mmCIF file of C-alpha atoms in Angstrom:
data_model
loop_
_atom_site.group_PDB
_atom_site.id
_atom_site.type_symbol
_atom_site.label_atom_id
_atom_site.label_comp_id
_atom_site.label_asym_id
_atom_site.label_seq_id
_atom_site.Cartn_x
_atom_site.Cartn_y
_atom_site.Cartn_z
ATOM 1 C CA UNK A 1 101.289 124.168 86.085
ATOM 2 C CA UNK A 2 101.740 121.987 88.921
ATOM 3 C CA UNK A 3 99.125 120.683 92.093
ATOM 4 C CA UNK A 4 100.333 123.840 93.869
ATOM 5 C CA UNK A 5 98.306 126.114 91.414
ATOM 6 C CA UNK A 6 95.305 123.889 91.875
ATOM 7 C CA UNK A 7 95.793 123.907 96.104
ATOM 8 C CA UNK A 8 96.221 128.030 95.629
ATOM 9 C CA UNK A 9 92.722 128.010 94.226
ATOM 10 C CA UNK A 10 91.051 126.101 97.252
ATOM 11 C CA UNK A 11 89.897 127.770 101.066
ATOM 12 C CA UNK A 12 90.587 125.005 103.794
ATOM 13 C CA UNK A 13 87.675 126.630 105.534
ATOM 14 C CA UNK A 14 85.301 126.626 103.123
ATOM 15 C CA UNK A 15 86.021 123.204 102.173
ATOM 16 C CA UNK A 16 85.764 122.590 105.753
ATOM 17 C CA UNK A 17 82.246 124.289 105.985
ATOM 18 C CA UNK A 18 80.752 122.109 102.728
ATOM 19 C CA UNK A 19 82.167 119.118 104.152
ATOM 20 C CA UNK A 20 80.681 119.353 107.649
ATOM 21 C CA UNK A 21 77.140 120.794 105.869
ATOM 22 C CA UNK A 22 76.654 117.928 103.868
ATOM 23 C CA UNK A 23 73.729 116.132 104.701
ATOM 24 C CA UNK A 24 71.961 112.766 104.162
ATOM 25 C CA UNK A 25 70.523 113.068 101.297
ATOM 26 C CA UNK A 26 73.999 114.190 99.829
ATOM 27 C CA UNK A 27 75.401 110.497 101.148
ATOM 28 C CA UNK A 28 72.036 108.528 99.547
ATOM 29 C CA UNK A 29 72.825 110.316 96.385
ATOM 30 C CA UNK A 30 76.587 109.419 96.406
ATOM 31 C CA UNK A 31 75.837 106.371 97.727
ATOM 32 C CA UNK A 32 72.907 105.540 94.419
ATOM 33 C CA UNK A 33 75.607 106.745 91.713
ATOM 34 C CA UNK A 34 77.393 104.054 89.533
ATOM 35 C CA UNK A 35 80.226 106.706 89.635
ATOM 36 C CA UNK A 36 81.573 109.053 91.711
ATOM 37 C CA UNK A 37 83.330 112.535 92.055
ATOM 38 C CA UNK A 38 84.534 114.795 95.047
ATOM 39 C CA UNK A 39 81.696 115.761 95.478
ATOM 40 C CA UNK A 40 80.071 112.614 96.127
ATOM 41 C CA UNK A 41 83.538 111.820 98.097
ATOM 42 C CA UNK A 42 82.599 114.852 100.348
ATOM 43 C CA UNK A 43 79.430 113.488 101.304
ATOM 44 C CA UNK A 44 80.534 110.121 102.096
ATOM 45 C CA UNK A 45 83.908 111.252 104.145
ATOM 46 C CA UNK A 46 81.272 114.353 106.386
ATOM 47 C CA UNK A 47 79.365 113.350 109.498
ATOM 48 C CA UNK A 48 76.247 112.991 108.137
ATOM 49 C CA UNK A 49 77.411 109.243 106.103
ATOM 50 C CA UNK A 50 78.450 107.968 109.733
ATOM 51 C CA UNK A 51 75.019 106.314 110.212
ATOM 52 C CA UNK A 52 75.563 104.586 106.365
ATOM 53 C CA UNK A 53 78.750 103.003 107.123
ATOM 54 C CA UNK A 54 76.984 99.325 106.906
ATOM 55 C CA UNK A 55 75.919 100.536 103.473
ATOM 56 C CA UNK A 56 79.275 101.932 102.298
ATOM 57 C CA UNK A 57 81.365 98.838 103.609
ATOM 58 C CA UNK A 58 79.155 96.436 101.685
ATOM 59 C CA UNK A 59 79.901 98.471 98.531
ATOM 60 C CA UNK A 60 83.748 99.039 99.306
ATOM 61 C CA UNK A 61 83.832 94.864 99.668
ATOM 62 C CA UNK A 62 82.303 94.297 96.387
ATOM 63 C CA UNK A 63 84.096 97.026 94.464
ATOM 64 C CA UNK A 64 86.791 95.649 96.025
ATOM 65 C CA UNK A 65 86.691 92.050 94.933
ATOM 66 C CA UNK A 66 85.767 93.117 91.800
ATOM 67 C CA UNK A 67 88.716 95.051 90.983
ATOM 68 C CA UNK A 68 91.383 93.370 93.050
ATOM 69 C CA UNK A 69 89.905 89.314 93.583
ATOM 70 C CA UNK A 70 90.414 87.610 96.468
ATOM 71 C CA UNK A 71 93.974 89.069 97.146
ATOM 72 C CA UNK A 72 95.925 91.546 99.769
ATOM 73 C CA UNK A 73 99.513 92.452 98.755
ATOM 74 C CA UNK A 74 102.676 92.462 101.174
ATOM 75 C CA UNK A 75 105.602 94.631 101.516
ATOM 76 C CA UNK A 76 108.064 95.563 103.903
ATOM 77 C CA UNK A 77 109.669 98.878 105.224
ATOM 78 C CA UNK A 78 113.354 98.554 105.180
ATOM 79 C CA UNK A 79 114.831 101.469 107.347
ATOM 80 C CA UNK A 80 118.012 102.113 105.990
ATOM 81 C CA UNK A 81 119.456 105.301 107.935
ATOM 82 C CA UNK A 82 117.339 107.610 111.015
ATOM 83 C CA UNK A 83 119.834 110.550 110.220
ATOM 84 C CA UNK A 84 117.781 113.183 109.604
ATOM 85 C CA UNK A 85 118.438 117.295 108.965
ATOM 86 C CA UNK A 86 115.025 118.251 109.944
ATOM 87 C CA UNK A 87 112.727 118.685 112.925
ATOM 88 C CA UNK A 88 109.597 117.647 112.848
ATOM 89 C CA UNK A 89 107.311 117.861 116.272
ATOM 90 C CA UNK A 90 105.624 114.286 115.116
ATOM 91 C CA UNK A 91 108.856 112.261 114.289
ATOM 92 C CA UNK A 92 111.077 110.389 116.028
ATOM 93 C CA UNK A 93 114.010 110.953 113.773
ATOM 94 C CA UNK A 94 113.804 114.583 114.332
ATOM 95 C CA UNK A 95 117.360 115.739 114.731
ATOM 96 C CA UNK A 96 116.690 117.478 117.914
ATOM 97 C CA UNK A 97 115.972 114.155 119.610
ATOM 98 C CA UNK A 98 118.837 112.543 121.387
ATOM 99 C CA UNK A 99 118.937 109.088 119.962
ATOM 100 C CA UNK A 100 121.700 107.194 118.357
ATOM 101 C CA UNK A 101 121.828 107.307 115.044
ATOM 102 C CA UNK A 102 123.210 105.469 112.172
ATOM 103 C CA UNK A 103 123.117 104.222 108.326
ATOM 104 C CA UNK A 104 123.619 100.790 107.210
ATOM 105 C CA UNK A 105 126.560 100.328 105.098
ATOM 106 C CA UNK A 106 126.114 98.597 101.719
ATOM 107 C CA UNK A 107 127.514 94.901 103.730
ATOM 108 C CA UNK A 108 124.401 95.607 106.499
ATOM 109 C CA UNK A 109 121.971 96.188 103.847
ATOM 110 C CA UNK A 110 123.144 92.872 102.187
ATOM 111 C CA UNK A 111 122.078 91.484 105.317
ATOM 112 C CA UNK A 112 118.800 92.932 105.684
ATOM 113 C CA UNK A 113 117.713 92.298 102.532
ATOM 114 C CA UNK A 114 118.378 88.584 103.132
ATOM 115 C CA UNK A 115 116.472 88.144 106.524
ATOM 116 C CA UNK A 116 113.848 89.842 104.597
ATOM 117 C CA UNK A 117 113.777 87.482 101.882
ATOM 118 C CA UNK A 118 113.641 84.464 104.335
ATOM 119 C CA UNK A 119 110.584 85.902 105.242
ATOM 120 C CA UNK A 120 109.108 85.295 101.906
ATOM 121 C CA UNK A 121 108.395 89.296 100.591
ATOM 122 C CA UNK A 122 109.510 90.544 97.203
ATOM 123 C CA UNK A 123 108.104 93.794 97.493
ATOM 124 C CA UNK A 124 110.387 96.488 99.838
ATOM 125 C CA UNK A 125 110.185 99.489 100.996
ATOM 126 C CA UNK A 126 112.713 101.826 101.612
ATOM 127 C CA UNK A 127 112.493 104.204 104.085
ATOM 128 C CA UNK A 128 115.051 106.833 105.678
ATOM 129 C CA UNK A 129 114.942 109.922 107.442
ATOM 130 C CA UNK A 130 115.737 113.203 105.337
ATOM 131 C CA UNK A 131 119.809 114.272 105.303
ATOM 132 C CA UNK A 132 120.621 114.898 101.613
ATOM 133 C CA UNK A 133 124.410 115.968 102.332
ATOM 134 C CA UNK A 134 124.956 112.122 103.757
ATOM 135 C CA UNK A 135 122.094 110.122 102.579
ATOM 136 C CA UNK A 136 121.176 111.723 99.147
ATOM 137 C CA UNK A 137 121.121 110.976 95.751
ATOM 138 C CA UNK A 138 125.027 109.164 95.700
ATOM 139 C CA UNK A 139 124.238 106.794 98.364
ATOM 140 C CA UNK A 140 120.806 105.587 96.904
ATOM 141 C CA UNK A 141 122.506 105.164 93.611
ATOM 142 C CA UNK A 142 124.615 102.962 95.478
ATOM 143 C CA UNK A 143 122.611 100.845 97.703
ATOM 144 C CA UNK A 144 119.183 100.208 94.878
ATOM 145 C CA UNK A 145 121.402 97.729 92.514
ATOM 146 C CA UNK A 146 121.967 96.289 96.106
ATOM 147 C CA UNK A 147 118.364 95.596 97.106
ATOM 148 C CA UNK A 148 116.529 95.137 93.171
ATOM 149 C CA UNK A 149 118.927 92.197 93.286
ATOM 150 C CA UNK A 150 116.761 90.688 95.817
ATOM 151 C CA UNK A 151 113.084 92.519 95.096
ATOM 152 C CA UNK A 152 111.182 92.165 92.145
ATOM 153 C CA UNK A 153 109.502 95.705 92.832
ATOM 154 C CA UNK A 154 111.141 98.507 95.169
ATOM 155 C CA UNK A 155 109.681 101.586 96.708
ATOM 156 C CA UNK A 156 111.223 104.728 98.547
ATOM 157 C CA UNK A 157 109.970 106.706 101.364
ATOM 158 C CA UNK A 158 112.899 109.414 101.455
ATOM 159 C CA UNK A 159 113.202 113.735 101.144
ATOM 160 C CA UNK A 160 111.471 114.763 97.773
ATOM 161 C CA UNK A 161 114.070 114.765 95.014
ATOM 162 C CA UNK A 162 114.367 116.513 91.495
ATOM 163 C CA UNK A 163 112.512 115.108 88.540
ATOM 164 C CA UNK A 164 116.214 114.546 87.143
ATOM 165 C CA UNK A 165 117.127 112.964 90.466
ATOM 166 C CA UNK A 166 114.276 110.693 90.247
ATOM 167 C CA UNK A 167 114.415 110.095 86.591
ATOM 168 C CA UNK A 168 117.901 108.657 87.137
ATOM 169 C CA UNK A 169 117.048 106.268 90.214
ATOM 170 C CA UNK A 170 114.494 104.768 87.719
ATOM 171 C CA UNK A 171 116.889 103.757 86.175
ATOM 172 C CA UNK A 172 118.792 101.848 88.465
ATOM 173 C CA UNK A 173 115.804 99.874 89.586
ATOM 174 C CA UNK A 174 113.162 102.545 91.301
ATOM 175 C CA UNK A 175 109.794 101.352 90.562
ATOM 176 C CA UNK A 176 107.629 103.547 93.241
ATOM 177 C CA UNK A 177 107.446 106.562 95.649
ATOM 178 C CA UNK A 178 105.326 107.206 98.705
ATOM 179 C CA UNK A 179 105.381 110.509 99.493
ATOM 180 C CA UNK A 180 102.975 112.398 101.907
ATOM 181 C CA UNK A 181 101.845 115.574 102.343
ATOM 182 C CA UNK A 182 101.731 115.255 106.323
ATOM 183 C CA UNK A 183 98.778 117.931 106.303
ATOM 184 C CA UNK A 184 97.579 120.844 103.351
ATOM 185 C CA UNK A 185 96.838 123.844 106.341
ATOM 186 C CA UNK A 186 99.902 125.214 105.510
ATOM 187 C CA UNK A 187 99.630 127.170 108.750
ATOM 188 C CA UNK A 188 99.247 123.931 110.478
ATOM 189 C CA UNK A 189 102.002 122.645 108.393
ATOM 190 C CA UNK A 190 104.527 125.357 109.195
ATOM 191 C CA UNK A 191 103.808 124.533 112.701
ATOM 192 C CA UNK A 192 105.160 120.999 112.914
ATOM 193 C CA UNK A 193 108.182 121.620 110.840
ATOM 194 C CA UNK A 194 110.508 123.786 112.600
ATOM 195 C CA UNK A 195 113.539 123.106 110.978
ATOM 196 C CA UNK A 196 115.135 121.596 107.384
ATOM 197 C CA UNK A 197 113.992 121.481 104.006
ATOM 198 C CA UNK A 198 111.070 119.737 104.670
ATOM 199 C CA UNK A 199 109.665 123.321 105.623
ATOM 200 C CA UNK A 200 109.237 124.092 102.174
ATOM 201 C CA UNK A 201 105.644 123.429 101.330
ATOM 202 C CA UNK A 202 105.448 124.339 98.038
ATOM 203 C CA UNK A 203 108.653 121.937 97.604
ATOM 204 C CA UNK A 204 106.888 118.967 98.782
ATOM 205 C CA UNK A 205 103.436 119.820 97.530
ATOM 206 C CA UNK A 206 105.010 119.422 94.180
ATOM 207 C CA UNK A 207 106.846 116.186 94.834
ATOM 208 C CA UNK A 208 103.942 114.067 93.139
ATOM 209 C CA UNK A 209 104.240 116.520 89.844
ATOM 210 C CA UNK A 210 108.345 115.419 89.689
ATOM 211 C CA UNK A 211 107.700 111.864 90.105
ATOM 212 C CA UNK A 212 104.933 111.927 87.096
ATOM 213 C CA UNK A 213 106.767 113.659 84.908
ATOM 214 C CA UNK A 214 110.285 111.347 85.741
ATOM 215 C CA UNK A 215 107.675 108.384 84.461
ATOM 216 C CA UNK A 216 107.947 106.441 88.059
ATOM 217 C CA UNK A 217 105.203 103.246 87.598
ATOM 218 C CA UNK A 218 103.592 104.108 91.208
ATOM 219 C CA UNK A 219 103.356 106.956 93.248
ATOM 220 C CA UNK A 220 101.908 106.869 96.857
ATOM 221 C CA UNK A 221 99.627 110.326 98.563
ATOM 222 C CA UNK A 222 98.517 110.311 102.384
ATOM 223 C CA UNK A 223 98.099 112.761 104.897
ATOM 224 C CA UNK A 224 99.446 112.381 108.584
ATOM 225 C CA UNK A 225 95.936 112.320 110.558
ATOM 226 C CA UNK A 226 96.365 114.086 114.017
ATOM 227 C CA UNK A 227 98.010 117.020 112.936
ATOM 228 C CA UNK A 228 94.515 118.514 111.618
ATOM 229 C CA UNK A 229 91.091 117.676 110.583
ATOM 230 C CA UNK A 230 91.034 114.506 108.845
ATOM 231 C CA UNK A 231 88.476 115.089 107.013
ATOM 232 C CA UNK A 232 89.424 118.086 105.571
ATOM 233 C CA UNK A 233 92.877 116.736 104.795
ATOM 234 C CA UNK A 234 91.352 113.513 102.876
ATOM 235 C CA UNK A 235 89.452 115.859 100.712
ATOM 236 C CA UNK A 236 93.098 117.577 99.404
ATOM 237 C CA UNK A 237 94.517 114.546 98.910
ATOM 238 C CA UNK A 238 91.436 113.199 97.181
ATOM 239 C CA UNK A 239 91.401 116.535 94.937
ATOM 240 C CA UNK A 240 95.557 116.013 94.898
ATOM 241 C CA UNK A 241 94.932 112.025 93.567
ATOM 242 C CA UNK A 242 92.518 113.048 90.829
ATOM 243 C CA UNK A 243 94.708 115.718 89.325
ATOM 244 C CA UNK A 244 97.714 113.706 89.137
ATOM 245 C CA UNK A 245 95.374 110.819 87.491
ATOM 246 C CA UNK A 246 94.470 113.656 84.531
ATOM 247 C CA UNK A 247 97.829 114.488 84.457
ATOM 248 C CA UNK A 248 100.004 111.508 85.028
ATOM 249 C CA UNK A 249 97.354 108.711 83.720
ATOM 250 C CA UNK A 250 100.418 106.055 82.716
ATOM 251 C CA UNK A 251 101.248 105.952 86.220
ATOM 252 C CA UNK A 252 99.432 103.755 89.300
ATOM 253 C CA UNK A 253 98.012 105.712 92.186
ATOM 254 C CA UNK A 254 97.976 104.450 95.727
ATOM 255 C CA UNK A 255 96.672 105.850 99.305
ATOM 256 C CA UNK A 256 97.610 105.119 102.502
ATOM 257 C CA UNK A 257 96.389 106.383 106.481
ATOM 258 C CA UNK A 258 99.030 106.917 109.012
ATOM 259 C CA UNK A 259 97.495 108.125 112.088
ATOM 260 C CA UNK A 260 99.684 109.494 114.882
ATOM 261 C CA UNK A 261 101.585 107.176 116.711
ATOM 262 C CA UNK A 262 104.033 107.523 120.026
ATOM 263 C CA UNK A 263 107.723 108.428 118.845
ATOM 264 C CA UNK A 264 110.629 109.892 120.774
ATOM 265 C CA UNK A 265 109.702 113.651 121.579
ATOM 266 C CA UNK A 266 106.180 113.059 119.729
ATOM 267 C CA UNK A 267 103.048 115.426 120.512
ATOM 268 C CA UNK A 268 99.805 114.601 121.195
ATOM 269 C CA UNK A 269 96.920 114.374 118.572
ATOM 270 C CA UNK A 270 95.404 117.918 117.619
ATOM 271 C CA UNK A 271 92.533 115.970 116.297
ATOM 272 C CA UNK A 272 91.183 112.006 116.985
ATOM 273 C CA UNK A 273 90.501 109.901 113.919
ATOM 274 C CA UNK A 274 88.532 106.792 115.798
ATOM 275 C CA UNK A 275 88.625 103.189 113.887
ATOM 276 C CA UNK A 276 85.041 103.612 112.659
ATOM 277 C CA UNK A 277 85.939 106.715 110.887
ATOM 278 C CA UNK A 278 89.150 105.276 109.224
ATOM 279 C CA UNK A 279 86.644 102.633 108.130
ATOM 280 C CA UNK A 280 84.589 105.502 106.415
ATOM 281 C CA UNK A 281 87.568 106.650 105.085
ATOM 282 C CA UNK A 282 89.061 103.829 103.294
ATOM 283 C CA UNK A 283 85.318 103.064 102.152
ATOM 284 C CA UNK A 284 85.028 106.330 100.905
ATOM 285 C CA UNK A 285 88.311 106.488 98.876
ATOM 286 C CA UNK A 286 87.175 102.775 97.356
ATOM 287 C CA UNK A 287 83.828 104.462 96.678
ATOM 288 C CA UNK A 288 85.276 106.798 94.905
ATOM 289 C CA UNK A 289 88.200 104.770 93.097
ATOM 290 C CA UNK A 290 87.428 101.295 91.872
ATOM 291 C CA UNK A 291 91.125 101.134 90.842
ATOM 292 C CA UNK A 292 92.612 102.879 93.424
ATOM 293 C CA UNK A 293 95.541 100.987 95.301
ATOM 294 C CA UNK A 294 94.876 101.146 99.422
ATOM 295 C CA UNK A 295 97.264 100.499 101.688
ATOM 296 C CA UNK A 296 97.509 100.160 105.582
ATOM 297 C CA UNK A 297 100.323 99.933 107.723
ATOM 298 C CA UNK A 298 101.506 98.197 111.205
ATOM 299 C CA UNK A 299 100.939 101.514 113.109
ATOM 300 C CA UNK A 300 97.492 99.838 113.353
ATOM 301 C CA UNK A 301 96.508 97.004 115.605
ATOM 302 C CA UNK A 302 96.019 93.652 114.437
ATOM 303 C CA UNK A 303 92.479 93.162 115.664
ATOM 304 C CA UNK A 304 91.545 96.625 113.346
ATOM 305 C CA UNK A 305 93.420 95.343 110.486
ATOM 306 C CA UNK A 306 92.064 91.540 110.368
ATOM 307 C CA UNK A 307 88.700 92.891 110.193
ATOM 308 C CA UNK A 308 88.860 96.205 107.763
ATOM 309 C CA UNK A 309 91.631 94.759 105.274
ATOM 310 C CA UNK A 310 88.508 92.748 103.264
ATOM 311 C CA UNK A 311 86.221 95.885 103.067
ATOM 312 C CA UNK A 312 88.636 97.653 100.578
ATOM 313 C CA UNK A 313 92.430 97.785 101.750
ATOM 314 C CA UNK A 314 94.831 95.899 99.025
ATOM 315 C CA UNK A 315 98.452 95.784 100.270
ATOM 316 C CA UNK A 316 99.620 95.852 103.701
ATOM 317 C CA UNK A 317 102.720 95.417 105.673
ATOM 318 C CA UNK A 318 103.961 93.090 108.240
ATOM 319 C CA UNK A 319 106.499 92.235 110.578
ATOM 320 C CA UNK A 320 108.232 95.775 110.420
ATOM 321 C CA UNK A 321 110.827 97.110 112.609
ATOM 322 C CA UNK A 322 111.067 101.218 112.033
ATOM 323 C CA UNK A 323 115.136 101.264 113.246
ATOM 324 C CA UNK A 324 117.733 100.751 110.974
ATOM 325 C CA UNK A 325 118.982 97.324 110.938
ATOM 326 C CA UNK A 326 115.844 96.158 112.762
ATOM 327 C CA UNK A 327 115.908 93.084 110.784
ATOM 328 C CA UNK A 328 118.863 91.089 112.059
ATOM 329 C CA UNK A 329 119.831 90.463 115.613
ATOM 330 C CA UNK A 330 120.599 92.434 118.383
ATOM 331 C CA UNK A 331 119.685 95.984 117.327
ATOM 332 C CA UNK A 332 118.254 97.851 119.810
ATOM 333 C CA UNK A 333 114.574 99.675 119.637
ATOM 334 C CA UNK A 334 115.904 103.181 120.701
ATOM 335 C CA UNK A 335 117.283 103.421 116.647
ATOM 336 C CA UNK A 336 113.173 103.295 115.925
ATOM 337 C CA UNK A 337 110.885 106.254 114.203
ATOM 338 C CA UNK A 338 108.095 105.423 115.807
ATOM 339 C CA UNK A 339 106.358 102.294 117.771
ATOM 340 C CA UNK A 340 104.198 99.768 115.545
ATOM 341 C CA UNK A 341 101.383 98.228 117.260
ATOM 342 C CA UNK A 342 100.652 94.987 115.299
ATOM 343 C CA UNK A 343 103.555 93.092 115.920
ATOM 344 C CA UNK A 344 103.375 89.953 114.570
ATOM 345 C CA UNK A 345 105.557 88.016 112.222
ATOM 346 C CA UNK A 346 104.518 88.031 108.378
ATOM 347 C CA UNK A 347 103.717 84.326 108.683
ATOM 348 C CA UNK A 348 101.267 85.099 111.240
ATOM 349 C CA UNK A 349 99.501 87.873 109.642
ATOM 350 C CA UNK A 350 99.840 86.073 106.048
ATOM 351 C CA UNK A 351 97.622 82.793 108.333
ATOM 352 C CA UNK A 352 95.344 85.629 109.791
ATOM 353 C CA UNK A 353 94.759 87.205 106.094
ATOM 354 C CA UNK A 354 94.087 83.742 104.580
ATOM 355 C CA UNK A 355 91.617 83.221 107.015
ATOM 356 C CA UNK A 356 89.181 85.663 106.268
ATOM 357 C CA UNK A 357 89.458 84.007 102.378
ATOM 358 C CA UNK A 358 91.838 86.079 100.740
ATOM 359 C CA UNK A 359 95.335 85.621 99.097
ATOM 360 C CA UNK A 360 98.502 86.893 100.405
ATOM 361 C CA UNK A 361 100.213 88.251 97.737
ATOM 362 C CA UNK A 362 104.145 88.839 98.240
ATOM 363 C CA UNK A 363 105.486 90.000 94.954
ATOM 364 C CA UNK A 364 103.655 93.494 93.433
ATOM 365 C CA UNK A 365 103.659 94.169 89.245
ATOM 366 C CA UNK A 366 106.143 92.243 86.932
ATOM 367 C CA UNK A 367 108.821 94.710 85.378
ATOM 368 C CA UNK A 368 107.794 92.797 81.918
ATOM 369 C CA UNK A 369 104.453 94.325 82.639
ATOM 370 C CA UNK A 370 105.324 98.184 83.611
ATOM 371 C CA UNK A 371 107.707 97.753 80.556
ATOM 372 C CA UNK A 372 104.560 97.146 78.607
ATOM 373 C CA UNK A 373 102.580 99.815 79.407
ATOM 374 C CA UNK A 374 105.586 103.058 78.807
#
């Protein structure tokens, strides 16, 4: 059995319907609960919990602190290739778009990784576009003993893998793997992905499943809101997180909320998801998950981030570039997935962070301490 079986069993459009019919005595009673399920998360993601976002915010915060303390993690994206074997209508490494492309050899990563460390994270993220024939399994086995000598904890963004495949990077230093559904209408889903592997819903759907059973400490769910109804998609990937959590329960869970942004050959938003209902959203998810790590990116702006990151957010990134090699000099923007819109250093956001009273936190989970818990 994998998520697949569970996602054959559910109707977007009835899920749809009993998310959009909730109503406000649904989000009182979700709201009243010491503990909540999808249900409750239904009510408090539909229209009708819009008018009790004060309400829901003020919980998130103290759930929040509770859980977490006073303290916001940081990591950073490092690109390291924008060769890509699949075309995707949203994505600037699409590999019908003209742009030059390239893949940092293992001297150029060396480099990265130490303008990265200057900037004080410990905590990485990898992320490349997906071509397994030249940047597959043989050339991450190559480049992680690179960058865990510099990183304490080390994350991939890359095309799903095998549970073998996975299984082995583990073992050359992998601690974590964000990988996102984009949207669960597979209709809508077959739409935006034209070309490549990446086509293969079922393949990805089932991505999560590999990385649980392959014993990877973190694993990391989102949807890609603009390509369909967000709330609708939040509700999969709510029902996705709490099957892998009965499933999976050694391993750590987080969530994160790219919206759409401006790439080379990008499309327009099918759908709008404004900042007050990303607000509901990440309330919502904290409402529903005490423990549940959140996450939000650069792709939003600074003034949105400095004030939701307290109300229930716990690791965030700063000072990214999206372009391989983006880190040291003279490496030009057109290399770039997509454009970032808070674009200050990590120093800056770090002062920014501290000044609402919380911690910057550069390094993520001791090895000692996933050790402990296999």
């Amino acid at each position: 059995m994998s998520f697949f079986d569970v996602w054959s069993s559910m109707d977007w459009d009835d899920i749809k319907m009993s998310i959009y019919g909730k109503q406000a005595r649904d989000v009182e009673r979700a709201l009243a609960k010491p503990k909540r399920d999808l249900n409750d998360f239904m009510a408090l993601i539909s229209p009708a919990a819009e008018p009790y976002l004060e309400q829901m915010a003020q919980q998130s915060y103290q759930l929040t602190r509770q859980r977490f303390g006073n303290t916001v993690g940081f990591y950073i994206p490092l690109y390291l290739s924008n060769l890509c074997a699949n075309d995707c209508t949203y994505c600037g490494f699409s590999m019908s778009n003209r742009l030059k492309r390239k893949t940092l050899s293992a001297e150029e990563i060396e480099q990265e990784c130490l303008a990265i460390k200057a900037m004080g994270f410990d905590t990485v993220l990898l992320v490349t576009g997906e071509h397994e024939g030249k940047v597959g399994l043989e050339y991450f086995k190559q480049m992680l003993p690179i960058v865990k000598r510099h990183f304490s904890y080390v994350m991939m963004e890359v095309q799903p893998l095998s549970q073998q495949e996975y299984a082995e990077l583990r073992q050359y230093g992998l601690d974590s793997v964000m990988v996102y559904q984009e949207t669960y209408q597979h209709l809508t889903y077959d739409e935006h992905h034209i070309r490549g592997k990446k086509k293969d819903f079922r393949w990805r759907l089932e991505t999560p499943d590999r990385l649980g059973k392959a014993g990877i400490d973190k694993i990391g769910l989102g949807a890609l809101y603009g390509l369909e109804d967000w709330r609708t998609d939040s509700f999969y990937t709510a029902s996705h997180l709490r099957y892998l959590q009965k499933h999976y329960w050694k391993t750590r869970y987080s969530v994160s909320f790219p919206r759409l942004r401006p790439c080379t050959g990008g499309l327009q938003p099918k759908s709008i998801m404004t900042d007050r209902q990303l607000v509901q959203l990440i309330c919502a998810y904290r409402l529903l998950d005490g423990e549940l790590e959140l996450s939000l990116s650069t792709r939003e702006a600074q003034e949105f981030r400095d004030k939701v990151i307290p109300l229930g957010v716990t690791s965030i990134s700063a000072g990214s570039k999206t372009q391989p090699g983006g880190y040291v000099e003279n490496v030009k923007e057109e290399l770039e997935q997509f454009e970032i819109d808070d674009d200050r250093s990590p120093a800056e956001v770090a002062r920014a962070i501290a000044a609402t009273g919380l911690q910057p936190v550069w390094k993520d989970w001791d090895n000692s301490y996933s050790a402990s818990r296999t």
